[in-house]
Each structure stands twice: as structure tokens, then as C-alpha cells.
């Protein structure tokens, strides 16, 4: 590929990536794209990033035998592209409502001939979940649901107070895959003035997630938090992952948070990654 062609490609990718929408300039560029095209975008991973999340998810996929994954709210496709490139036999489908980001994903697919990856230009609300006729082994639902009522499913959730009802309804409706890797932000629609749970209330978010997942006929098998010292996500001990909390367990969870220095993380890195399976 000539330098002129490469420059034209990277200019087009950059235009699609930097489209000035709310979630533009959000995800990293996959390492294989950086290496082969010399194209990257600067993301300050000190307060928000994808590398540690991807490494955690990659390790889980390496231990699993998934043949397919649905990436809901794929943004510019960092996770979809990275998994599709790493696992050529894995069928990857990315759902992304932003047309520029969907086109960005398509461009990367075409350039690198990722024949195991598809892109669907749409969001996935509760009604879409019920009607969705494709099945997958696994789903990525990373930092999507706290935008419900603001960016999709308008009218189905009207205030941050209604979030947990919506959360349960969504999971109760979800039969697309038996495993979901899920992450939820603390603020409804990303608005700091409308917290679902205040970011400094780590235990409250931990308990609400476990309780509402359990009430939705799902079970959390892993809950992991970002550790800034090791720059990786570390699993909460299995004995602490139960919605049946008592004062003793609460103190043990708080002690674990303190030992991992979770309180010092940014709001983004305070969001746990959960792996949940259908009961």
C-alpha cells in the first residue's frame, strides 16, 4: 500500500472517528490497526480507557469456547475489531447506531478483510431485544444501559430513579445469548447531576448490580474492578459475590475495595465489569 493511499485511508478514518457526536473520540484504535496503518487517536487512559478492559475480556474469551459474540453499542469497534482479529473463527456482530461510527467499523473490516465480522447500524432497546431473531454465545453490553431514556428507549425510562426497573426489564427480556459481559455507569445519560448511584458509593453500586441481576434470573459469576497500580481488572473474591449481603460481608467487600484502592479511581474506572449467565 503506497504512502498516498495510506494517508487517504487514515484521513477518512479520522474524519469518521472525530464526528463531534457525544461519543466520538471515545474508544482506542485497535493495536493491529495502529501497527499496520500507523494510525492512532490519542486517548488519555489515566481516567478512561479500553486496554485494561480488553485484556480482561480477552482472558475470559481465551478460556471460553464461544463461537459468536454480539457487541451492543460498539462505538468505533475497538472490542469487536480486536476480538475478530484475535479469533478468526469467532463470528462477531457489532451493533452501533451512529452512522459515522458504523462506517468507521465497515472501513476497518474492508481494509483488513475481516470476513468474520458484521456491522448493523442500529441501537438495541427492549422492544428490539424481544424481536431480535439471531442468537449468540455471548454479548458485550459495555456502558450502554445507563444511557437508556436519553439516547435510546426514549419514554421507557424518564428519570434516574427508574433506572433499576428498566435494568431488570431489559435483562428479563434478553434471550439473545446466555452470557453477557456488562458494565454500567453511575450517572444516568452520563449526566453528573443525575446519578443513578453516587460514584463514591462503591458498595451501593456493587449491591444494586448483584441484587437486580439476581432478580432478573441471571447470575454474576465474575465481578472485576480496575486496579491502578497493576493497570488491570481484578476479580472480587467469589465468596463476596452474592446479593445476600450482611454486615460482615459488607465490611469484607469494603476492605477489599480499600486494598485495591478502588476509591481513588475515576468514575469510569469505578465501574465494575460483570460476567453474568442465565439461570
Coordinates of C-alpha atoms in Angstrom, one line a residue, residues 125-128 148-150 152-159 162-163 165-166 169 188:
X125 CA -33.8 -1.2 23.1
X126 CA -36.1 -3.5 25.0
X127 CA -38.6 -3.9 22.1
X128 CA -35.6 -4.7 19.7
X148 CA -31.5 4.4 28.1
X149 CA -34.2 7.0 28.1
X150 CA -31.7 9.6 26.9
X152 CA -32.5 5.2 23.1
X153 CA -35.7 3.8 24.5
X154 CA -36.9 7.3 25.0
X155 CA -40.0 7.3 27.2
X156 CA -39.3 3.9 28.7
X157 CA -37.3 5.5 31.5
X158 CA -37.9 9.1 32.4
X159 CA -35.7 9.7 35.5
X162 CA -36.5 4.5 37.3
X163 CA -33.1 3.0 36.1
X165 CA -36.7 -1.1 37.0
X166 CA -35.5 -0.6 33.4
X169 CA -36.9 -5.4 32.5
X188 CA -27.9 8.5 34.0

